[in-house]
């Protein structure tokens, strides 16, 4: 993934240039080596020293520098696994569209063979001008990735479209640009998070699921080119970029959201922690405190993955098992009983595994009796390992 990758960050002369410093910092934090190329106008807004301090490399702008003669426009163009222009002014977009190379950054961009991302930021009248829109279309047709600006308050005190995209969106676009699209053509439905089973208007039964594993799977599947539907119970996580996000609350709602889309998908990954039971009655008003204990009758929820298993067809179906005892035996029983292809088993008692953690430790069980142990790693890396197994099954079925 990101660690060990290299990026060239092109900075042009707009007020959003100050945000490029934070972008450089975010990339460096991910162990990405960042080489900054600035235009002369960018230096009116932010100094090369800022970038040098953040990246550990000089920030370049001189096409004919004698000082760093080994880092010229050609070697800088070849340096990056990606080239990101953030912020990109109307001027640099126009120069790229026309193939003009009259300073270091425009020359690097013309010599580049790595994926190029352009993040426009400008006044809304400029952004919506037909000349700029036309240039953006030219770049898109040429395979340049455009990270569209946001709508909101602009530096010129007007509101409109033209704010530099959120830095998290730019980072995600970078991660996507250098990820192999080995799941292109697949439509993957992921469920995530807990369900909430209400028993009056203010209270519900739920569990500790954070949704992190399912969101990591959705993020990684999209980066790898799949079309992703994320059906999620309530979580505090930001919605992953570029997925079709379907929020639900209860298991019954989750079942509806999943089953109505099942026909259209090729893979289902059920990372959600679905409540097995729901209160039999949902009181219309808040239940008041009384003397003595309160009993709530529970009735069974639908078993969503078992229903999917029954209608599986050629789909690849992956379930999860969170166990506090007999991990492998319980997971294996669920794998066969619910007609899954793979089950991902988590041991609740292991440090670094399970619900709230950013990491996980898993075992992947298959129908042939195979057990793959995936050691402690970040949930995004775990997601990649699970998707590798999904891909192998897709290829084996040669769909
Ligand atoms: N699951 C589901 N619908 C349910 C319960 C579970 O789709 N009503 C799915 C989960 O998303 C998970 C898998 O089934 O992928 C296993 O969930 P788990 O709660 O571990 O298994 P259960 O069959 O509910 O067994 P138990 O609670 O007895 O361990």
Short mmCIF file of C-alpha atoms and ligand atoms in Angstrom, two decimals:
data_model
loop_
_atom_site.label_atom_id
_atom_site.label_comp_id
_atom_site.label_asym_id
_atom_site.label_seq_id
_atom_site.Cartn_x
_atom_site.Cartn_y
_atom_site.Cartn_z
CA UNK A 1 0.00 0.00 0.00
CA UNK A 2 1.20 3.55 0.67
CA UNK A 3 4.38 2.86 2.66
CA UNK A 4 7.49 3.14 0.51
CA UNK A 5 5.68 4.84 -2.37
CA UNK A 6 6.81 8.11 -3.91
CA UNK A 7 4.79 11.13 -4.90
CA UNK A 8 5.55 14.35 -6.72
CA UNK A 9 3.38 17.16 -5.34
CA UNK A 10 2.90 20.07 -7.73
CA UNK A 11 1.83 23.29 -6.01
CA UNK A 12 0.51 26.23 -7.99
CA UNK A 13 -0.30 29.80 -7.04
CA UNK A 14 -3.72 29.90 -5.44
CA UNK A 15 -4.75 30.72 -1.88
CA UNK A 16 -5.31 26.99 -1.23
CA UNK A 17 -1.52 26.54 -1.60
CA UNK A 18 -1.28 26.64 2.20
CA UNK A 19 -3.35 23.42 2.31
CA UNK A 20 -0.69 21.69 0.20
CA UNK A 21 1.61 21.84 3.24
CA UNK A 22 -0.88 19.78 5.26
CA UNK A 23 -1.29 17.40 2.31
CA UNK A 24 2.49 16.92 2.19
CA UNK A 25 2.47 16.20 5.92
CA UNK A 26 -0.35 13.63 5.60
CA UNK A 27 1.53 11.83 2.83
CA UNK A 28 4.81 11.81 4.75
CA UNK A 29 2.94 10.39 7.76
CA UNK A 30 1.95 7.46 5.56
CA UNK A 31 5.65 6.84 4.80
CA UNK A 32 5.27 8.24 1.30
CA UNK A 33 8.34 10.06 0.03
CA UNK A 34 7.22 13.45 -1.29
CA UNK A 35 9.08 15.68 -3.74
CA UNK A 36 7.49 19.13 -4.13
CA UNK A 37 7.59 21.14 -7.36
CA UNK A 38 6.26 24.70 -7.02
CA UNK A 39 5.44 27.35 -9.56
CA UNK A 40 6.89 30.84 -9.08
CA UNK A 41 3.38 32.08 -8.24
CA UNK A 42 2.97 29.42 -5.55
CA UNK A 43 5.93 31.00 -3.73
CA UNK A 44 3.82 34.14 -3.30
CA UNK A 45 1.57 32.09 -1.01
CA UNK A 46 3.89 29.62 0.72
CA UNK A 47 7.64 29.24 1.00
CA UNK A 48 9.79 26.38 -0.29
CA UNK A 49 11.23 26.09 3.21
CA UNK A 50 7.82 24.98 4.55
CA UNK A 51 7.79 22.03 2.15
CA UNK A 52 11.46 21.28 2.68
CA UNK A 53 10.89 21.09 6.43
CA UNK A 54 7.85 18.82 6.05
CA UNK A 55 9.20 16.47 3.36
CA UNK A 56 12.92 16.43 4.08
CA UNK A 57 13.62 17.28 0.41
CA UNK A 58 14.17 20.65 -1.22
CA UNK A 59 11.13 22.08 -2.99
CA UNK A 60 11.96 22.67 -6.65
CA UNK A 61 10.83 25.42 -8.98
CA UNK A 62 13.81 26.32 -11.15
CA UNK A 63 13.89 24.63 -14.55
CA UNK A 64 17.58 25.46 -14.98
CA UNK A 65 18.88 24.89 -11.45
CA UNK A 66 22.61 24.16 -11.28
CA UNK A 67 22.37 23.24 -7.62
CA UNK A 68 20.28 20.07 -8.09
CA UNK A 69 21.29 19.25 -11.66
CA UNK A 70 20.58 15.52 -11.06
CA UNK A 71 16.96 16.33 -10.16
CA UNK A 72 15.78 17.86 -13.39
CA UNK A 73 12.37 17.83 -15.07
CA UNK A 74 12.91 14.34 -16.49
CA UNK A 75 14.11 12.67 -13.30
CA UNK A 76 11.40 14.40 -11.24
CA UNK A 77 8.78 13.19 -13.73
CA UNK A 78 10.08 9.65 -13.35
CA UNK A 79 10.38 9.89 -9.56
CA UNK A 80 6.76 9.63 -8.51
CA UNK A 81 4.42 6.65 -8.44
CA UNK A 82 1.92 9.44 -8.79
CA UNK A 83 2.00 13.16 -9.60
CA UNK A 84 -0.54 15.29 -7.75
CA UNK A 85 -1.21 18.93 -8.56
CA UNK A 86 -2.87 20.49 -5.50
CA UNK A 87 -4.04 23.16 -5.70
CA UNK A 88 -4.32 23.34 -9.49
CA UNK A 89 -5.09 26.80 -10.84
CA UNK A 90 -6.97 27.50 -14.08
CA UNK A 91 -3.58 28.41 -15.52
CA UNK A 92 -1.85 25.07 -14.95
CA UNK A 93 -4.98 23.18 -16.09
CA UNK A 94 -4.96 25.24 -19.30
CA UNK A 95 -1.25 24.64 -19.84
CA UNK A 96 -1.63 20.89 -19.30
CA UNK A 97 -4.56 20.75 -21.72
CA UNK A 98 -2.58 22.63 -24.37
CA UNK A 99 0.68 20.75 -23.76
CA UNK A 100 2.58 23.90 -22.79
CA UNK A 101 5.83 23.40 -20.88
CA UNK A 102 7.26 26.76 -19.84
CA UNK A 103 8.34 26.16 -16.24
CA UNK A 104 9.51 23.25 -14.12
CA UNK A 105 6.08 21.96 -13.07
CA UNK A 106 4.47 22.09 -16.52
CA UNK A 107 7.57 20.42 -17.99
CA UNK A 108 7.51 17.66 -15.34
CA UNK A 109 3.83 17.08 -16.10
CA UNK A 110 4.51 16.76 -19.80
CA UNK A 111 7.34 14.28 -19.22
CA UNK A 112 5.34 12.21 -16.69
CA UNK A 113 4.23 8.64 -17.32
CA UNK A 114 2.92 7.97 -13.79
CA UNK A 115 -0.78 8.54 -12.99
CA UNK A 116 -1.56 12.27 -12.68
CA UNK A 117 -4.10 13.74 -10.27
CA UNK A 118 -5.31 17.29 -10.65
CA UNK A 119 -7.11 18.99 -7.75
CA UNK A 120 -8.60 22.26 -9.03
CA UNK A 121 -9.12 25.17 -6.61
CA UNK A 122 -10.25 28.59 -7.76
CA UNK A 123 -13.07 31.12 -7.73
CA UNK A 124 -16.39 29.60 -8.86
CA UNK A 125 -16.73 31.91 -11.88
CA UNK A 126 -13.34 30.76 -13.06
CA UNK A 127 -14.02 27.09 -12.33
CA UNK A 128 -17.34 27.08 -14.18
CA UNK A 129 -15.97 29.09 -17.14
CA UNK A 130 -16.37 27.04 -20.35
CA UNK A 131 -12.64 27.34 -21.06
CA UNK A 132 -11.72 25.72 -17.74
CA UNK A 133 -14.45 23.09 -17.99
CA UNK A 134 -13.35 22.28 -21.52
CA UNK A 135 -9.73 21.93 -20.41
CA UNK A 136 -10.77 19.65 -17.55
CA UNK A 137 -12.65 17.43 -20.00
CA UNK A 138 -9.58 17.29 -22.24
CA UNK A 139 -7.48 16.14 -19.28
CA UNK A 140 -10.08 13.57 -18.21
CA UNK A 141 -10.23 12.12 -21.71
CA UNK A 142 -6.47 11.81 -21.54
CA UNK A 143 -6.72 9.72 -18.36
CA UNK A 144 -5.86 12.43 -15.84
CA UNK A 145 -7.75 11.94 -12.57
CA UNK A 146 -9.63 15.06 -11.52
CA UNK A 147 -10.36 15.38 -7.80
CA UNK A 148 -13.35 17.68 -8.07
CA UNK A 149 -13.44 20.77 -5.87
CA UNK A 150 -16.02 21.18 -3.14
CA UNK A 151 -18.80 23.68 -2.87
CA UNK A 152 -18.61 26.15 0.02
CA UNK A 153 -17.17 29.43 1.17
CA UNK A 154 -14.38 30.67 -1.11
CA UNK A 155 -11.43 32.90 -0.24
CA UNK A 156 -13.00 35.75 -2.21
CA UNK A 157 -15.88 35.73 0.35
CA UNK A 158 -18.41 34.31 -2.06
CA UNK A 159 -19.91 30.84 -1.83
CA UNK A 160 -19.78 28.42 -4.72
CA UNK A 161 -17.88 25.53 -6.24
CA UNK A 162 -14.12 25.84 -6.23
CA UNK A 163 -12.79 24.96 -2.77
CA UNK A 164 -9.92 22.50 -2.87
CA UNK A 165 -11.31 19.00 -2.21
CA UNK A 166 -10.95 17.71 1.36
CA UNK A 167 -7.40 16.49 1.92
CA UNK A 168 -8.70 13.05 2.94
CA UNK A 169 -10.42 12.81 -0.45
CA UNK A 170 -7.16 13.71 -2.20
CA UNK A 171 -5.20 11.13 -0.19
CA UNK A 172 -7.82 8.48 -1.03
CA UNK A 173 -7.61 9.41 -4.72
CA UNK A 174 -3.82 8.98 -4.53
CA UNK A 175 -4.19 5.55 -2.87
CA UNK A 176 -6.67 4.60 -5.60
CA UNK A 177 -4.45 5.85 -8.42
CA UNK A 178 -1.59 3.50 -7.59
CA UNK A 179 -3.66 0.46 -6.65
CA UNK A 180 -4.04 -2.36 -9.22
CA UNK A 181 -7.62 -2.60 -10.47
CA UNK A 182 -7.72 -6.36 -10.09
CA UNK A 183 -11.37 -6.38 -8.94
CA UNK A 184 -12.66 -4.27 -11.83
CA UNK A 185 -15.95 -5.61 -13.15
CA UNK A 186 -17.00 -7.00 -9.76
CA UNK A 187 -19.89 -5.56 -7.79
CA UNK A 188 -19.27 -6.16 -4.11
CA UNK A 189 -21.84 -5.73 -1.36
CA UNK A 190 -20.30 -5.27 2.09
CA UNK A 191 -22.26 -5.08 5.33
CA UNK A 192 -20.69 -3.41 8.34
CA UNK A 193 -21.31 -2.22 11.86
CA UNK A 194 -23.80 -3.26 14.49
CA UNK A 195 -27.55 -3.31 14.22
CA UNK A 196 -29.83 -1.51 16.66
CA UNK A 197 -32.93 -3.25 17.89
CA UNK A 198 -35.22 -0.70 19.57
CA UNK A 199 -37.66 -1.51 22.37
CA UNK A 200 -38.97 2.00 22.90
CA UNK A 201 -38.40 5.37 21.17
CA UNK A 202 -35.18 6.09 23.11
CA UNK A 203 -33.57 2.71 23.81
CA UNK A 204 -32.22 -0.20 21.84
CA UNK A 205 -30.19 -3.41 22.08
CA UNK A 206 -26.91 -3.42 20.17
CA UNK A 207 -23.31 -4.68 20.33
CA UNK A 208 -19.77 -3.29 20.35
CA UNK A 209 -19.12 -3.49 16.60
CA UNK A 210 -17.38 -0.33 15.34
CA UNK A 211 -17.79 -1.08 11.63
CA UNK A 212 -14.04 -0.63 11.03
CA UNK A 213 -13.46 -4.03 9.38
CA UNK A 214 -16.39 -3.64 6.97
CA UNK A 215 -15.44 -0.06 6.10
CA UNK A 216 -11.86 -1.17 5.43
CA UNK A 217 -13.17 -3.88 3.10
CA UNK A 218 -15.38 -1.40 1.25
CA UNK A 219 -12.49 1.10 0.92
CA UNK A 220 -10.04 -1.50 -0.32
CA UNK A 221 -12.49 -3.14 -2.74
CA UNK A 222 -13.23 0.25 -4.31
CA UNK A 223 -9.53 1.11 -4.57
CA UNK A 224 -9.08 -2.20 -6.41
CA UNK A 225 -11.67 -1.22 -8.99
CA UNK A 226 -14.83 -2.93 -7.71
CA UNK A 227 -18.17 -1.19 -7.61
CA UNK A 228 -19.06 -1.22 -3.92
CA UNK A 229 -22.34 -1.09 -2.02
CA UNK A 230 -21.83 -0.57 1.71
CA UNK A 231 -24.86 -1.42 3.84
CA UNK A 232 -24.01 -0.14 7.28
CA UNK A 233 -25.53 -0.13 10.72
CA UNK A 234 -24.92 3.01 12.80
CA UNK A 235 -21.22 3.88 13.23
CA UNK A 236 -19.20 7.04 13.85
CA UNK A 237 -16.91 6.38 10.87
CA UNK A 238 -16.72 8.67 7.84
CA UNK A 239 -18.41 7.22 4.75
CA UNK A 240 -15.71 5.75 2.49
CA UNK A 241 -15.21 7.67 -0.77
CA UNK A 242 -16.87 6.41 -3.90
CA UNK A 243 -19.13 3.75 -2.44
CA UNK A 244 -22.89 3.46 -2.69
CA UNK A 245 -23.69 3.96 1.00
CA UNK A 246 -26.92 2.53 2.41
CA UNK A 247 -27.43 3.34 6.10
CA UNK A 248 -29.69 1.01 8.09
CA UNK A 249 -30.54 0.54 11.75
CA UNK A 250 -32.10 -2.84 12.52
CA UNK A 251 -31.39 -6.37 11.27
CA UNK A 252 -34.74 -6.38 9.47
CA UNK A 253 -33.80 -3.17 7.63
CA UNK A 254 -30.38 -4.60 6.83
CA UNK A 255 -32.00 -7.72 5.44
CA UNK A 256 -34.25 -5.61 3.20
CA UNK A 257 -31.34 -3.49 1.94
CA UNK A 258 -29.21 -6.55 1.21
CA UNK A 259 -31.80 -8.88 -0.30
CA UNK A 260 -33.21 -6.21 -2.63
CA UNK A 261 -29.71 -5.75 -4.11
CA UNK A 262 -28.52 -9.35 -4.11
CA UNK A 263 -29.45 -9.98 -7.75
CA UNK A 264 -27.11 -7.23 -8.95
CA UNK A 265 -23.94 -8.21 -7.06
CA UNK A 266 -21.19 -10.75 -7.68
CA UNK A 267 -19.70 -10.84 -4.18
CA UNK A 268 -21.20 -10.46 -0.69
CA UNK A 269 -19.04 -9.86 2.38
CA UNK A 270 -21.00 -9.85 5.62
CA UNK A 271 -18.80 -8.14 8.17
CA UNK A 272 -21.78 -6.71 10.09
CA UNK A 273 -22.44 -7.86 13.63
CA UNK A 274 -26.13 -8.55 13.20
CA UNK A 275 -28.21 -8.86 16.37
CA UNK A 276 -29.66 -12.36 16.49
CA UNK A 277 -32.72 -11.19 18.45
CA UNK A 278 -34.93 -8.11 18.59
CA UNK A 279 -37.47 -6.97 21.16
CA UNK A 280 -40.83 -8.56 20.28
CA UNK A 281 -42.63 -5.29 20.97
CA UNK A 282 -41.48 -1.74 20.34
CA UNK A 283 -43.32 0.48 22.81
CA UNK A 284 -44.78 3.63 21.26
CA UNK A 285 -43.80 5.69 24.30
CA UNK A 286 -40.78 5.66 26.54
CA UNK A 287 -41.05 2.80 29.03
CA UNK A 288 -41.31 4.34 32.51
CA UNK A 289 -39.46 3.05 35.52
CA UNK A 290 -41.53 0.81 37.79
CA UNK A 291 -40.91 -1.15 40.94
CA UNK A 292 -39.20 -4.50 40.39
CA UNK A 293 -37.46 -5.89 37.34
CA UNK A 294 -38.39 -5.30 33.71
CA UNK A 295 -38.58 -8.18 31.26
CA UNK A 296 -38.27 -7.68 27.53
CA UNK A 297 -39.35 -10.52 25.26
CA UNK A 298 -37.03 -11.10 22.33
CA UNK A 299 -37.84 -12.71 19.01
CA UNK A 300 -35.49 -14.06 16.42
CA UNK A 301 -34.11 -11.85 13.66
CA UNK A 302 -33.73 -13.17 10.12
CA UNK A 303 -30.36 -14.79 9.47
CA UNK A 304 -29.35 -12.68 6.49
CA UNK A 305 -26.29 -14.58 5.37
CA UNK A 306 -28.13 -17.90 5.58
CA UNK A 307 -30.76 -16.45 3.24
CA UNK A 308 -28.01 -15.26 0.89
CA UNK A 309 -26.39 -18.69 1.06
CA UNK A 310 -29.66 -20.28 -0.01
CA UNK A 311 -29.81 -18.04 -3.11
CA UNK A 312 -26.07 -17.93 -3.70
CA UNK A 313 -25.83 -18.89 -7.37
CA UNK A 314 -22.32 -18.10 -8.66
CA UNK A 315 -21.76 -15.35 -6.12
CA UNK A 316 -18.81 -15.46 -3.76
CA UNK A 317 -20.12 -15.22 -0.20
CA UNK A 318 -17.86 -14.38 2.74
CA UNK A 319 -19.05 -14.40 6.34
CA UNK A 320 -17.48 -13.49 9.63
CA UNK A 321 -17.46 -15.33 12.93
CA UNK A 322 -16.65 -13.58 16.17
CA UNK A 323 -16.11 -16.22 18.82
CA UNK A 324 -15.09 -16.29 22.45
CA UNK A 325 -14.50 -20.08 22.52
CA UNK A 326 -13.88 -22.98 20.09
CA UNK A 327 -12.99 -20.52 17.33
CA UNK A 328 -12.19 -22.92 14.52
CA UNK A 329 -14.91 -25.48 15.22
CA UNK A 330 -17.63 -22.83 15.54
CA UNK A 331 -16.46 -20.92 12.47
CA UNK A 332 -16.30 -24.10 10.38
CA UNK A 333 -19.82 -25.08 11.42
CA UNK A 334 -21.13 -21.64 10.31
CA UNK A 335 -19.23 -21.82 7.02
CA UNK A 336 -21.04 -25.01 6.01
CA UNK A 337 -24.39 -24.37 7.68
CA UNK A 338 -24.85 -21.01 5.92
CA UNK A 339 -23.42 -22.07 2.52
CA UNK A 340 -20.59 -19.52 2.49
CA UNK A 341 -17.37 -19.80 0.43
CA UNK A 342 -15.11 -18.38 3.11
CA UNK A 343 -15.46 -17.44 6.75
CA UNK A 344 -13.23 -14.98 8.55
CA UNK A 345 -12.79 -16.01 12.17
CA UNK A 346 -11.90 -13.56 14.94
CA UNK A 347 -10.98 -14.57 18.44
CA UNK A 348 -12.54 -12.06 20.85
CA UNK A 349 -9.90 -12.78 23.50
CA UNK A 350 -6.84 -11.85 21.41
CA UNK A 351 -5.25 -8.44 21.96
CA UNK A 352 -5.35 -6.36 18.77
CA UNK A 353 -8.30 -8.30 17.33
CA UNK A 354 -11.98 -7.68 17.16
CA UNK A 355 -14.55 -4.94 17.36
CA UNK A 356 -13.13 -1.51 18.24
CA UNK A 357 -9.51 -2.09 17.25
CA UNK A 358 -7.75 -0.55 14.19
CA UNK A 359 -5.94 -3.87 13.78
CA UNK A 360 -7.11 -7.43 13.53
CA UNK A 361 -5.83 -10.99 13.68
CA UNK A 362 -7.86 -13.46 11.66
CA UNK A 363 -8.10 -16.94 10.34
CA UNK A 364 -9.69 -17.53 6.93
CA UNK A 365 -11.41 -20.91 6.61
CA UNK A 366 -12.41 -22.37 3.26
CA UNK A 367 -14.59 -25.25 2.10
CA UNK A 368 -11.59 -27.49 1.44
CA UNK A 369 -10.62 -27.42 5.12
CA UNK A 370 -7.87 -24.81 4.61
CA UNK A 371 -7.12 -22.42 7.46
CA UNK A 372 -5.04 -19.35 6.59
CA UNK A 373 -3.73 -17.48 9.61
CA UNK A 374 -3.29 -13.76 9.01
CA UNK A 375 -1.19 -12.20 11.78
CA UNK A 376 -1.80 -8.87 13.53
CA UNK A 377 -2.05 -6.07 10.98
CA UNK A 378 -3.98 -2.94 10.11
CA UNK A 379 -7.61 -3.61 9.13
CA UNK A 380 -6.93 -2.22 5.62
CA UNK A 381 -4.16 -4.79 5.14
CA UNK A 382 -6.43 -7.51 6.54
CA UNK A 383 -9.09 -6.37 4.06
CA UNK A 384 -6.57 -6.74 1.22
CA UNK A 385 -5.81 -10.31 2.31
CA UNK A 386 -9.51 -11.22 2.42
CA UNK A 387 -10.03 -9.67 -1.04
CA UNK A 388 -7.07 -11.67 -2.39
CA UNK A 389 -8.96 -14.82 -1.39
CA UNK A 390 -12.18 -13.50 -2.96
CA UNK A 391 -10.28 -12.80 -6.18
CA UNK A 392 -8.83 -16.31 -6.22
CA UNK A 393 -12.36 -17.74 -5.94
CA UNK A 394 -13.61 -15.48 -8.74
CA UNK A 395 -10.77 -16.69 -10.98
CA UNK A 396 -11.36 -20.31 -9.97
CA UNK A 397 -15.02 -19.92 -11.00
CA UNK A 398 -13.67 -18.11 -14.11
CA UNK A 399 -16.59 -15.73 -14.28
N1 LIG B 1 -25.33 -12.98 10.33
C1 LIG B 1 -26.40 -12.59 9.57
N2 LIG B 1 -27.63 -12.47 10.12
C2 LIG B 1 -27.82 -12.74 11.42
C3 LIG B 1 -26.73 -13.14 12.23
C4 LIG B 1 -25.50 -13.25 11.64
O1 LIG B 1 -26.22 -12.34 8.37
N3 LIG B 1 -29.03 -12.62 11.96
C5 LIG B 1 -24.01 -13.14 9.69
C6 LIG B 1 -22.94 -12.19 10.20
O2 LIG B 1 -22.90 -10.98 9.44
C7 LIG B 1 -21.68 -13.00 10.02
C8 LIG B 1 -22.15 -14.44 10.18
O3 LIG B 1 -23.56 -14.42 9.98
O4 LIG B 1 -21.14 -12.87 8.73
C9 LIG B 1 -21.88 -15.07 11.51
O5 LIG B 1 -22.37 -14.25 12.54
P1 LIG B 1 -22.32 -14.71 14.05
O6 LIG B 1 -23.07 -13.73 14.89
O7 LIG B 1 -20.92 -15.03 14.44
O8 LIG B 1 -23.08 -16.08 13.94
P2 LIG B 1 -24.45 -16.62 14.37
O9 LIG B 1 -24.87 -17.57 13.31
O10 LIG B 1 -25.39 -15.56 14.74
O11 LIG B 1 -24.06 -17.54 15.61
P3 LIG B 1 -23.84 -17.22 17.17
O12 LIG B 1 -24.38 -15.84 17.42
O13 LIG B 1 -24.62 -18.29 17.84
O14 LIG B 1 -22.38 -17.34 17.39
#
